[in-house]
XYZ file of C-alpha atoms in Angstrom:
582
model
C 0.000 0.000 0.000
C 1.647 3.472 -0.520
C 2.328 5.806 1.740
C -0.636 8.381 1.228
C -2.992 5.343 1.439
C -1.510 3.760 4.789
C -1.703 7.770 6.292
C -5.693 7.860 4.859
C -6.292 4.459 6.211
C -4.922 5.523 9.789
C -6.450 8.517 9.766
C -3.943 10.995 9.550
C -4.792 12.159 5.725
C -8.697 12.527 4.601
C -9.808 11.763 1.046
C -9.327 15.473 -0.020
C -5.680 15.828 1.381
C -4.946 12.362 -0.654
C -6.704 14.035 -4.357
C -5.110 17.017 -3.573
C -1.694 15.595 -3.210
C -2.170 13.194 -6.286
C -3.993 15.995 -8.672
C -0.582 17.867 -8.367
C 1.279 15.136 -8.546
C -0.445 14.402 -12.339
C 0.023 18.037 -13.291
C 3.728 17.846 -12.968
C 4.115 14.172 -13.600
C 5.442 13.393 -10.106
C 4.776 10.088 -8.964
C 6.792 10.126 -5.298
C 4.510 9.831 -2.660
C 6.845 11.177 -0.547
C 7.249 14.406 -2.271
C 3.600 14.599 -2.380
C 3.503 13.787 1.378
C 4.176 17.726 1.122
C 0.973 19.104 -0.242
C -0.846 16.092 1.316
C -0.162 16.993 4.824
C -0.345 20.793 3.772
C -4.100 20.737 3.294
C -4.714 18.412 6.294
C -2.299 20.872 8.467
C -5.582 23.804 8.852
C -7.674 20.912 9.499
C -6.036 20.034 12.477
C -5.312 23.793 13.643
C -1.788 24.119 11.888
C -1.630 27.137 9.566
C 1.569 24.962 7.863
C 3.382 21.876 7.927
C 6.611 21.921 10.040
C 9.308 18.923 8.883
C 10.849 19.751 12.410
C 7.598 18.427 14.267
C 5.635 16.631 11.860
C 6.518 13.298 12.999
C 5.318 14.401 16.730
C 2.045 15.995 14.864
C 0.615 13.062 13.266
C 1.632 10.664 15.770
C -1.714 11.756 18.028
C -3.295 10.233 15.156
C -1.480 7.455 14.901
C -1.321 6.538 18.231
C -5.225 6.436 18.212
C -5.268 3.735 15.455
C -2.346 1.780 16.836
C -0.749 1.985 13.531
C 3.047 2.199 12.963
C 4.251 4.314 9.998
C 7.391 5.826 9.449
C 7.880 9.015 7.085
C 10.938 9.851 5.597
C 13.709 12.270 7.271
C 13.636 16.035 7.116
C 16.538 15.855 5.087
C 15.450 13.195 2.678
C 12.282 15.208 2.090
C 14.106 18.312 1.309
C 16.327 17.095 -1.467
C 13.383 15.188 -2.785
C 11.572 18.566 -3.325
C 14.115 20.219 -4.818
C 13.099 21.292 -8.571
C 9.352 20.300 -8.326
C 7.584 22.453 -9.711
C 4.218 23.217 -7.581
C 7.019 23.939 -4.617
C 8.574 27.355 -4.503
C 9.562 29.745 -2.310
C 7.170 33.303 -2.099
C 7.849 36.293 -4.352
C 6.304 39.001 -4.839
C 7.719 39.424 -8.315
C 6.289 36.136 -9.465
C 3.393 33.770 -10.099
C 2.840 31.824 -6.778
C 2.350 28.194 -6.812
C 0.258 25.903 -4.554
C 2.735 25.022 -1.977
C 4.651 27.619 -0.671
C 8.374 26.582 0.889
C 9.457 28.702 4.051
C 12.460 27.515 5.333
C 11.430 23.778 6.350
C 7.944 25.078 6.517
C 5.557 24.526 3.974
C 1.875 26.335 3.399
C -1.220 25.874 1.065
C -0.682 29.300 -0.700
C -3.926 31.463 0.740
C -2.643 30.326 4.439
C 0.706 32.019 3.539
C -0.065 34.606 1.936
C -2.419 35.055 5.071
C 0.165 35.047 7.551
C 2.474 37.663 5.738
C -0.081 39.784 5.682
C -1.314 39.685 8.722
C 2.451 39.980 10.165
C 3.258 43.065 7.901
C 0.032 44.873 9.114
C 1.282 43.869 13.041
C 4.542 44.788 12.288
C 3.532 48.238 11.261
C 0.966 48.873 13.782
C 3.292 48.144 16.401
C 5.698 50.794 15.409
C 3.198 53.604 14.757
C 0.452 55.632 16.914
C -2.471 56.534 15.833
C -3.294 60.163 15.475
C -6.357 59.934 16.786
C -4.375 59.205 20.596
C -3.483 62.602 20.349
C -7.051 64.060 21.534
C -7.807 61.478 23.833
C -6.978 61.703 27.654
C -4.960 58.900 27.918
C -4.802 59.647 32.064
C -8.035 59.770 32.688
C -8.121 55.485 32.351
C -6.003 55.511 35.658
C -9.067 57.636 37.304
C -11.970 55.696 35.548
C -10.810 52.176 36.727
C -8.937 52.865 40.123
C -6.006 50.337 39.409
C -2.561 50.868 39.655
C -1.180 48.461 37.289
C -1.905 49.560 34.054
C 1.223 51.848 34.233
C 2.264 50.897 30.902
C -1.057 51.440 29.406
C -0.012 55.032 28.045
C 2.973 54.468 26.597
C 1.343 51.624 24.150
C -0.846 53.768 23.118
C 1.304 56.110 22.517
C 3.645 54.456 20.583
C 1.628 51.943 19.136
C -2.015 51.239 17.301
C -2.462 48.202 19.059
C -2.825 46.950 22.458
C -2.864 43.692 23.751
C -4.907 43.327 27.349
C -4.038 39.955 28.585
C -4.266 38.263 31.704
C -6.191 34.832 33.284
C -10.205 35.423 34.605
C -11.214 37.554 37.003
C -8.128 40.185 36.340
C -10.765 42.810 34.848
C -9.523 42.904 31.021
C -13.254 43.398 30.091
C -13.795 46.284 32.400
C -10.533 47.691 31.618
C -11.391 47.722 28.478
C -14.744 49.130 28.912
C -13.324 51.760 30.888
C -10.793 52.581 27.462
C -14.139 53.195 25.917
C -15.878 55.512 28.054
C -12.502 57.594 28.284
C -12.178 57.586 24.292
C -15.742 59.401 24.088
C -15.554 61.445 26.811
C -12.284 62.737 24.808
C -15.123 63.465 21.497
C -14.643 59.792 20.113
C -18.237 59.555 18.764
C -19.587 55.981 20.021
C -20.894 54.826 16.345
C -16.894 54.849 15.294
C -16.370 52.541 18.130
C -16.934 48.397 17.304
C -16.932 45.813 19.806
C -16.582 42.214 18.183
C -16.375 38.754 19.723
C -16.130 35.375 17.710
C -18.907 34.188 19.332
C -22.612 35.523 19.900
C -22.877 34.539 23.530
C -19.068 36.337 24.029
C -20.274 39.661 22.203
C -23.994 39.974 24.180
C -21.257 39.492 27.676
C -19.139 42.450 26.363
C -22.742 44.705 25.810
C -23.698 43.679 29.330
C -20.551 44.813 31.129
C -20.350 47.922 28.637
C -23.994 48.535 29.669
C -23.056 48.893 33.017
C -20.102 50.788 32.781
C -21.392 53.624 30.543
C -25.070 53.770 31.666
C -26.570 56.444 28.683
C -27.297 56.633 25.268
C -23.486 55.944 24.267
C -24.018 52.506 25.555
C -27.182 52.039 23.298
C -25.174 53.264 20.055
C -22.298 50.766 21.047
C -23.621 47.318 19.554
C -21.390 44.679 20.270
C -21.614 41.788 17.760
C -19.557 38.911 16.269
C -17.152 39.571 14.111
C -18.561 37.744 11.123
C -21.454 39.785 11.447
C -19.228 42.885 11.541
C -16.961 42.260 8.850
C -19.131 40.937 6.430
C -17.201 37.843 6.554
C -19.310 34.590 5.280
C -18.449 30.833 7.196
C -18.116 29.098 3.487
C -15.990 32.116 2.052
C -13.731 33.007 4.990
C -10.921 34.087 2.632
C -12.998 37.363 1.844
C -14.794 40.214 3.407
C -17.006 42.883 2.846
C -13.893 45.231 4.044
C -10.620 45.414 2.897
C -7.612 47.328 2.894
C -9.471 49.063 -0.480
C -12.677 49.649 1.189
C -11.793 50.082 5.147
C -14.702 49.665 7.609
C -15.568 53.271 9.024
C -13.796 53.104 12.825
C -11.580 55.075 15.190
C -11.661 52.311 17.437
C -12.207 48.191 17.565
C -12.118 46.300 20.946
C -12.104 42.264 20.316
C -12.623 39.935 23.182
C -11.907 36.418 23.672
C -9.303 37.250 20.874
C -7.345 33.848 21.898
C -10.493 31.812 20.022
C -10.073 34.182 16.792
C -8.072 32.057 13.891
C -5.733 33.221 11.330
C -7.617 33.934 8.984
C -10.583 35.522 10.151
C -8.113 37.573 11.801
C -6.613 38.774 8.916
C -9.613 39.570 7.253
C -10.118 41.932 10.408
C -7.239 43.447 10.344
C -7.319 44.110 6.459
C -10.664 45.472 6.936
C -9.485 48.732 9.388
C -8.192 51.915 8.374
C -4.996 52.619 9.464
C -5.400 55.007 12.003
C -8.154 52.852 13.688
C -6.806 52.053 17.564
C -7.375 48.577 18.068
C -7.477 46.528 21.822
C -7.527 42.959 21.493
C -8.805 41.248 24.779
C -7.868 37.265 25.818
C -6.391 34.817 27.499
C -3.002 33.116 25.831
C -3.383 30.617 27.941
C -6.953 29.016 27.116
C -7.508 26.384 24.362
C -7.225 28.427 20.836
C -9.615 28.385 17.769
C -10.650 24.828 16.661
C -9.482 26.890 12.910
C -6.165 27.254 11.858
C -3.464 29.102 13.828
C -3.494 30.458 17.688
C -2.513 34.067 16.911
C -3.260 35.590 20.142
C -0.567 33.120 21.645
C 2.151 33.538 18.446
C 1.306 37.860 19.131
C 2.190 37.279 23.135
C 5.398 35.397 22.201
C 6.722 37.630 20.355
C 9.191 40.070 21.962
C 8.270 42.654 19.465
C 4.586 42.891 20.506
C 5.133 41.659 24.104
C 8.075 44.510 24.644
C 5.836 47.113 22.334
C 1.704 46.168 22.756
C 0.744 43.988 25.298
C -0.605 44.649 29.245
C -0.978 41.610 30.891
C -2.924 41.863 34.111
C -1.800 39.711 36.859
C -4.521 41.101 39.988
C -7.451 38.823 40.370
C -10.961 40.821 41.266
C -13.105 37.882 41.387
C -11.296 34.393 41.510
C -10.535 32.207 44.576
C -7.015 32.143 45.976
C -6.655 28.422 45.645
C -7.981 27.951 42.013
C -6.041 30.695 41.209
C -3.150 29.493 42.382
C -3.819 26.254 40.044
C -3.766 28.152 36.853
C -0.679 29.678 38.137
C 0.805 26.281 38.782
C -0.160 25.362 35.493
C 1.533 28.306 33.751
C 4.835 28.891 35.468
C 8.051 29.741 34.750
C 9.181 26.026 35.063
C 6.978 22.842 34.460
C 5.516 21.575 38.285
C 3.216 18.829 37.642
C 4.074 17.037 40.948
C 3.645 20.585 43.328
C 0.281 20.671 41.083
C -1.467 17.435 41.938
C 0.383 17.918 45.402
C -1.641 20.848 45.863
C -4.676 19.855 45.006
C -4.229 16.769 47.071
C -3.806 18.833 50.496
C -5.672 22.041 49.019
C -8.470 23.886 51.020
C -12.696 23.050 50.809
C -12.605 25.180 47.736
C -11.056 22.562 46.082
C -11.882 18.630 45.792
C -9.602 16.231 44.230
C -10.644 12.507 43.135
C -7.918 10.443 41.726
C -9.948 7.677 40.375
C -8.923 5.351 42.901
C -11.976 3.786 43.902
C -13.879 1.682 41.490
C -17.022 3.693 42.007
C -15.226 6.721 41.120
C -17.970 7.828 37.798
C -20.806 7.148 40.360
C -19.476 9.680 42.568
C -19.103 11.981 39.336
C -22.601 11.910 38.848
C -23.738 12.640 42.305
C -22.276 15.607 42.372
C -23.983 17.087 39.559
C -27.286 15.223 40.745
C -27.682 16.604 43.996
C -27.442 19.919 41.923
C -29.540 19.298 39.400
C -32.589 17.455 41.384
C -32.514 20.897 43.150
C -32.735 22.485 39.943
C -35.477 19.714 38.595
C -37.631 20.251 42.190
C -37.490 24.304 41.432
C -38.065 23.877 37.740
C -41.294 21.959 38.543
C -42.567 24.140 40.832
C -42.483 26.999 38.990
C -39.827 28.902 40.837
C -38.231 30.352 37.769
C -35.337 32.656 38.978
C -34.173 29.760 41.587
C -33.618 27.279 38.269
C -32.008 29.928 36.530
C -29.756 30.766 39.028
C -28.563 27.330 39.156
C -26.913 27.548 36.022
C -24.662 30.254 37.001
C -24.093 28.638 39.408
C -22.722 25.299 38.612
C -21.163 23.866 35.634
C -19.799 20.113 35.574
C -17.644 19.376 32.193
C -15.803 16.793 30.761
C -12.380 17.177 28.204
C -14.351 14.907 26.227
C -17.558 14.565 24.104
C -17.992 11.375 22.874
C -17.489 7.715 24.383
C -17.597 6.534 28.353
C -16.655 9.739 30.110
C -17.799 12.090 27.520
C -20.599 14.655 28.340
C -23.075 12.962 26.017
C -22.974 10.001 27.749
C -22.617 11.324 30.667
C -26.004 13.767 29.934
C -27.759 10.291 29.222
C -26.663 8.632 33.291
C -27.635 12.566 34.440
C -30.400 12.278 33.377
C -31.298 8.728 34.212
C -30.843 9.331 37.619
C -33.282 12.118 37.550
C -35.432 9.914 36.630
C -36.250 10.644 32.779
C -35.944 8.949 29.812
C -34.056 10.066 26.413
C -35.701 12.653 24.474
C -38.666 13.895 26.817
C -39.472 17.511 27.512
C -39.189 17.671 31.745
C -39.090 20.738 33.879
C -35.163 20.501 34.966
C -34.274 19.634 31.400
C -30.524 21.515 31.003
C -29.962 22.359 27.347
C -27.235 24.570 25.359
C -28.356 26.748 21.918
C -25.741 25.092 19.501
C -26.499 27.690 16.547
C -26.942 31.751 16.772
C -30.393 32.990 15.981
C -29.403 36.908 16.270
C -33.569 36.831 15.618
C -34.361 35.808 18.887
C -30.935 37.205 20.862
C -29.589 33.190 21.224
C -26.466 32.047 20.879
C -24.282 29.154 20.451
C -23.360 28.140 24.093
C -26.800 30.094 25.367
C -27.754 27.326 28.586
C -31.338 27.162 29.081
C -33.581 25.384 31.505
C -37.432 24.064 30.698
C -39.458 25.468 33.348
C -43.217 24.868 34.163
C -45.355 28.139 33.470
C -48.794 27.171 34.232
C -49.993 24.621 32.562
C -47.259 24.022 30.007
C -43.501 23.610 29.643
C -41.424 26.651 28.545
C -37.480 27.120 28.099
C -36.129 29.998 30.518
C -32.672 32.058 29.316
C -31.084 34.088 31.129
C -31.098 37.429 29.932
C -28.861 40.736 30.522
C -29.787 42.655 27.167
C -32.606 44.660 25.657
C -33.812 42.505 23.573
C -37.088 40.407 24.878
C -37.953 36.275 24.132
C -41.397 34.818 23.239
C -42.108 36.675 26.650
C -39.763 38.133 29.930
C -39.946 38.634 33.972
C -37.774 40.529 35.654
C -35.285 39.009 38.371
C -32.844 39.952 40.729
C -30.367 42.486 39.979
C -32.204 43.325 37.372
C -31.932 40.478 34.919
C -34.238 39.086 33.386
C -35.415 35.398 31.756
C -36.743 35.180 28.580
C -39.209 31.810 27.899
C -39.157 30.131 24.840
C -41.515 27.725 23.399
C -39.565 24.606 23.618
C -40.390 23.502 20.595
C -39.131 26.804 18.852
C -35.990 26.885 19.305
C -32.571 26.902 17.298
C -30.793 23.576 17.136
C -29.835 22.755 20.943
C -28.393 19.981 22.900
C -28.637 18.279 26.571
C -26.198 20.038 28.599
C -26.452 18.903 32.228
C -22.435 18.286 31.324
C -20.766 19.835 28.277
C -17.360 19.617 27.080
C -14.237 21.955 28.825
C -14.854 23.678 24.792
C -18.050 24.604 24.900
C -17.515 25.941 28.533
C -14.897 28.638 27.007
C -15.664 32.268 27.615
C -18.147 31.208 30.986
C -17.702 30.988 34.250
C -19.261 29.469 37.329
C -19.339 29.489 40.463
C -18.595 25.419 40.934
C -16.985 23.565 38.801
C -16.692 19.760 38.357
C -14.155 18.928 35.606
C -13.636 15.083 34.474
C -10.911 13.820 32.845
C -10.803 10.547 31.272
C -8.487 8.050 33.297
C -7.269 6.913 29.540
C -4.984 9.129 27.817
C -5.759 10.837 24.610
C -4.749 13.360 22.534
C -6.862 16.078 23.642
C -5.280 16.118 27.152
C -3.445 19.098 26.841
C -2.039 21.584 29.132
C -4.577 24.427 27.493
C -7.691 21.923 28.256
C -7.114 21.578 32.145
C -6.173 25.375 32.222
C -9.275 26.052 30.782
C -11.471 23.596 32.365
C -9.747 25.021 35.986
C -10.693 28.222 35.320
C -14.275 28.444 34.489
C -14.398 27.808 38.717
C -14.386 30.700 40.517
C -15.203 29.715 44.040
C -15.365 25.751 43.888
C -13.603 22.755 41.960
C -13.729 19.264 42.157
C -11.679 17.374 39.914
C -12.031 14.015 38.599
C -8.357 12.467 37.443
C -5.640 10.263 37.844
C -2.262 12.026 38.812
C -0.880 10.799 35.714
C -3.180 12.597 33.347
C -2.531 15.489 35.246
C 0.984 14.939 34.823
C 0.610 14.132 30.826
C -1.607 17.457 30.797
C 0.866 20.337 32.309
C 3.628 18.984 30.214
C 1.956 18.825 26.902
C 1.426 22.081 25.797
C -0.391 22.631 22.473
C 2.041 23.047 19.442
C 0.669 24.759 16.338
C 3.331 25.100 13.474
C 2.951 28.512 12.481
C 6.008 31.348 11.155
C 3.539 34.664 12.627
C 5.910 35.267 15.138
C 8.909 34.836 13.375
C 7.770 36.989 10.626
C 6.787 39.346 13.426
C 10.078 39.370 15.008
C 11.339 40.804 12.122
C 13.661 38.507 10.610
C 12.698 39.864 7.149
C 11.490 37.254 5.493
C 10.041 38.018 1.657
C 9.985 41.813 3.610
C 9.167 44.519 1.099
């Protein structure tokens, strides 16, 4: 069997990256499989979140495939493959003086041609950002910020903006990048920014109706009303099926002095460029996230490749170390996680002997799962009891404040099967309609204000069943009550809804961008390839008062010192090494 047929049949290739390979191989009458290896596992590298393939890691990138089949193939060396390549003709190096062909050769990287030509742009408009202001800075009161926000760790805030037309607010939960931001925004139009040349954009629906609440609150008036937050594909005029073009480019700029982006770490490549093609030059823009969390299931973790740079890290970014809202203990789990030198042992040590904030099961027992799903049942039989009795704002309430996820979806100890023993135990079967019933909106219907990740609980309303959102914007469901603190719930007809799923337990995912105030997280106790150190990061930090954690020390261990790896040249183009610079 040849070589792109043994990769298909263990999974590593799909049909397309196998045709692909082969149609270029008839073009230019190349029959070696392992020069069209190249272009094979060039179009499977976005699949799997790579923006190229990397000969110095590819072996270590496939083998999570390979080690989920059990199958044992060998590619050929680095060295072999680059003196194989060497005069084919659909390989070349980038120009700008000259026709590019499909496969683009960087050094011992090599990219499908839009992903490349993706990445230099998107570095060159960095690159250039980071070295000049904005003139607009000039009539805002940069000082001000200090007064609006009462922190004293934003020191460097002025001189970024300043010096540069981007800023990067980083930092873990609960360190206030959302209100900082918000904060930015107030002082830009107190300073005569008007608010309809100010965007807010979020990759997700649910993420960009958060950043309206907190903006909401901040700003209190009509600017607040003439800020819309939205996603960014909305925004942009960018279409899922054609995410290579916009409605904005650098011909036909989108009219803004200013662009805040949160949750920036799930934004991919190239969805990213488009955005930053789509601005005017002088637009000032503040990208909010978390390096740390898992990345966009698409092609590339940008946010990460900006913070490693020393250019934009020295030049752009804040990172915000105080935590407002986040227990000590958790908190010192993420840090755990993320320090200076790998400490998987001090990690499971201190989870081991932590505080009653935090519960650790090592799978020990044999009755380990059943313990797993007691925990979330004596939540959720509360939640069933006030569900059924009509006491709407006590159900809601619930899911704020608990949360139990899994790193997986499918199998055993994923949350589907897991939803399916949930709800078992509350005594129901499959697919009925019950007040208690925990579902999560899996497609935005801007319509109706729901979005993908929405939670929702069916509730009884008199006689009937209805589906109860929470709700923090102006917008109004089927029909709305107010609650305390002045949110409201908006009931739905359960049987008109967008495309949902169970979601007593969802996957560590699907939880990005939330927060609760309990957490249970389960890992498998078999390892797998998702087990990184970005899932248990994650998972950790949706918790901010309780966690109990389901896992054998050795996953932990295999978690903390497996960091994702995403072959990618943004930073290095960033850096300025002057590659194919103008």
């Amino acid at each position: 069997m040849d070589l792109l047929d043994r990769l298909y049949k263990a999974g590593v290739l799909n049909r397309v990256d196998v045709e692909f390979a082969r149609l270029l191989g008839r073009i230019s009458k190349m029959e070696d499989e392992k020069v069209l290896l190249i272009p094979a596992l060039a179009s499977r590298a976005p699949r799997v979140g790579e923006v190229c393939v990397d000969l110095n890691n590819v072996n270590e990138s496939i083998q999570m495939d390979l080690d989920e089949t059990e199958v044992d193939i060998s590619l050929p060396s680095k060295n072999e493959i680059l003196k194989l390549i060497e005069g084919v003709e659909f390989i070349s190096e980038y120009s700008d003086k000259s026709e590019p062909t499909p496969i683009i050769r960087e050094k011992e990287r090599f990219y499908l041609y839009r992903y490349f030509k993706d990445e230099m742009s998107l570095a060159r408009i960095i690159s250039k950002r980071i070295k000049n202001k904005s003139r607009l800075i000039e009539n805002v009161d940069l000082p001000s910020i200090k007064q609006l926000t009462q922190r004293d760790d934003i020191k460097g805030l002025e001189g970024i903006l300043n010096s540069s037309s981007l800023l990067l607010i980083t930092g873990g939960p609960g360190t206030g990048k959302t209100t900082l931001a918000s904060s930015i925004i107030e002082c830009f139009i107190k300073s005569g920014i008007h608010a309809d040349r100010i965007g807010v954009v979020a990759p997700t629906g649910r993420a960009a109706a958060r950043m309206g609440e907190v903006i909401s609150e901040k700003l209190k008036g009509v600017s607040a009303d003439e800020i819309r937050p939205t996603t960014i594909h909305r925004r942009f005029g960018i279409h899922p099926d054609r995410p290579f073009y916009a409605r904005y480019d650098t011909s036909n700029p989108v009219d803004l002095d200013l662009l805040v982006m949160d949750e920036a770490s799930m934004v991919d490549l190239v969805t990213m460029t488009r955005v930053f093609e789509g601005l005017p030059d002088d637009c000032i823009v503040i990208m909010i996230g978390d390096p740390d969390q898992l990345a966009s299931v698409q092609a590339g973790s940008v946010l990460t490749d900006l913070c490693r740079s020393s250019s934009v890290h020295n030049k752009a970014e804040l990172r915000l170390k105080r935590r407002f809202r986040f227990n000590e203990s958790i908190g010192r789990c993420a840090d755990l996680i993320n320090g200076d030198k790998e400490s998987p042992d001090e990690f499971v040590n201190f989870i081991k002997s932590s505080s009653n904030s935090i519960k650790y099961d090592d799978l020990s027992k044999p009755d380990w799962m059943d313990s797993a799903i007691e925990k979330a049942y004596s939540k959720y039989i509360k939640l069933k009891e006030y569900a059924r009795d009509g006491k709407v704002e006590d159900a809601v309430r619930i899911l704020s404040e608990f949360r139990f996820l899994s790193a997986l979806r499918r199998g055993r100890y994923g949350c589907e099967a897991i939803n399916e023993r949930i709800k078992k135990r509350l005594g129901e079967s499959k697919d009925r309609w019950f007040a208690g019933r925990v579902i999560m909106i899996t497609n935005n219907d801007t319509n109706r204000n729901l979005f993908n990740g929405d939670l929702g609980v069916v509730v009884r309303v008199g006689e009937g069943l209805k589906v109860a959102f929470p709700d923090y914007s102006k917008k109004s469901g089927d029909e709305t009550m107010g609650v305390d603190k002045g949110k409201r719930v908006r009931f739905f007809d359960p049987y008109n809804l967008p495309a949902f799923e169970d979601a007593f337990a969802t996957t560590i995912h699907k939880a990005q961008g939330s927060e609760a105030d309990e957490v249970v997280l389960l890992f498998p106790p078999d390892d797998s390839p998702i087990l990184t150190r970005e899932i248990l990061y994650t998972g950790i930090t949706r918790a901010k008062e309780n966690l109990t954690i389901f896992a054998k020390p050795e996953i932990i261990r295999k978690c903390i010192t497996t960091p994702i790896k995403r072959s990618s040249g943004l930073r290095e183009k960033i850096d300025g090494l002057k590659i194919h610079s103008n």
